[in-house]
PDB file of C-alpha atoms in Angstrom:
ATOM      1  CA  MET M   1     -40.136  63.455 -27.135  1.00 47.00           C
ATOM      2  CA  THR M   2     -37.625  60.651 -26.626  1.00 50.00           C
ATOM      3  CA  HIS M   3     -39.690  58.247 -28.694  1.00 52.00           C
ATOM      4  CA  SER M   4     -39.721  60.534 -31.731  1.00 53.00           C
ATOM      5  CA  VAL M   5     -35.963  61.118 -31.424  1.00 52.00           C
ATOM      6  CA  SER M   6     -35.238  57.377 -31.417  1.00 54.00           C
ATOM      7  CA  ARG M   7     -37.354  56.918 -34.543  1.00 55.00           C
ATOM      8  CA  LEU M   8     -35.441  59.719 -36.263  1.00 51.00           C
ATOM      9  CA  VAL M   9     -32.097  58.126 -35.449  1.00 54.00           C
ATOM     10  CA  ALA M  10     -33.278  54.743 -36.730  1.00 53.00           C
ATOM     11  CA  LYS M  11     -34.204  56.286 -40.103  1.00 57.00           C
ATOM     12  CA  GLN M  12     -30.860  57.989 -40.671  1.00 59.00           C
ATOM     13  CA  PRO M  13     -28.655  56.318 -43.290  1.00 67.00           C
ATOM     14  CA  ASN M  14     -25.407  54.749 -42.226  1.00 85.00           C
ATOM     15  CA  ILE M  15     -22.805  57.323 -43.246  1.00 87.00           C
ATOM     16  CA  GLY M  16     -20.035  54.737 -43.576  1.00 89.00           C
ATOM     17  CA  LYS M  17     -22.026  52.769 -46.127  1.00 89.00           C
ATOM     18  CA  LEU M  18     -22.826  55.946 -48.043  1.00 90.00           C
ATOM     19  CA  ILE M  19     -19.182  57.007 -48.191  1.00 91.00           C
ATOM     20  CA  CYS M  20     -18.087  53.566 -49.331  1.00 93.00           C
ATOM     21  CA  ALA M  21     -20.836  53.364 -51.961  1.00 93.00           C
ATOM     22  CA  LEU M  22     -20.005  56.845 -53.254  1.00 93.00           C
ATOM     23  CA  ARG M  23     -16.297  56.071 -53.539  1.00 94.00           C
ATOM     24  CA  GLN M  24     -16.940  52.752 -55.251  1.00 95.00           C
ATOM     25  CA  GLY M  25     -19.606  54.290 -57.503  1.00 96.00           C
ATOM     26  CA  LEU M  26     -17.055  56.840 -58.634  1.00 96.00           C
ATOM     27  CA  ASN M  27     -14.617  53.961 -59.201  1.00 97.00           C
ATOM     28  CA  MET M  28     -12.038  55.667 -56.981  1.00 96.00           C
ATOM     29  CA  SER M  29      -9.366  54.131 -54.813  1.00 95.00           C
ATOM     30  CA  LYS M  30      -9.215  55.194 -51.185  1.00 94.00           C
ATOM     31  CA  GLU M  31      -6.061  57.124 -52.041  1.00 95.00           C
ATOM     32  CA  ARG M  32      -7.686  59.110 -54.825  1.00 96.00           C
ATOM     33  CA  PHE M  33     -10.868  59.693 -52.828  1.00 95.00           C
ATOM     34  CA  ALA M  34      -8.779  60.919 -49.891  1.00 95.00           C
ATOM     35  CA  ALA M  35      -6.852  63.298 -52.140  1.00 96.00           C
ATOM     36  CA  GLU M  36     -10.110  64.879 -53.297  1.00 95.00           C
ATOM     37  CA  PHE M  37     -10.858  65.772 -49.660  1.00 92.00           C
ATOM     38  CA  SER M  38      -7.276  66.748 -48.783  1.00 96.00           C
ATOM     39  CA  VAL M  39      -6.911  63.945 -46.244  1.00 94.00           C
ATOM     40  CA  THR M  40      -4.757  60.811 -46.156  1.00 93.00           C
ATOM     41  CA  SER M  41      -6.022  57.419 -47.236  1.00 89.00           C
ATOM     42  CA  LEU M  42      -5.709  56.312 -43.611  1.00 92.00           C
ATOM     43  CA  THR M  43      -8.460  58.792 -42.797  1.00 92.00           C
ATOM     44  CA  ILE M  44     -10.900  57.080 -45.161  1.00 91.00           C
ATOM     45  CA  ASN M  45     -10.778  53.727 -43.344  1.00 90.00           C
ATOM     46  CA  PRO M  46     -12.512  54.927 -40.151  1.00 89.00           C
ATOM     47  CA  TRP M  47     -15.081  56.803 -42.233  1.00 87.00           C
ATOM     48  CA  GLU M  48     -16.002  53.648 -44.090  1.00 87.00           C
ATOM     49  CA  MET M  49     -15.840  51.484 -40.983  1.00 84.00           C
ATOM     50  CA  GLU M  50     -18.820  53.398 -39.610  1.00 69.00           C
ATOM     51  CA  MET M  51     -20.814  50.611 -41.204  1.00 54.00           C
TER      52      MET M  51
END
């Protein structure tokens, strides 16, 4: 069972890269992106640093 779990984890996308790509694809600043999620721009940095 452990082997299949490790393969599943390896196939998961990196959430930080996805968040960064989404924000950039929408041509949004961190401030504007943060406002859309009712968080501060300082919150976005750790999300994107999950790269």
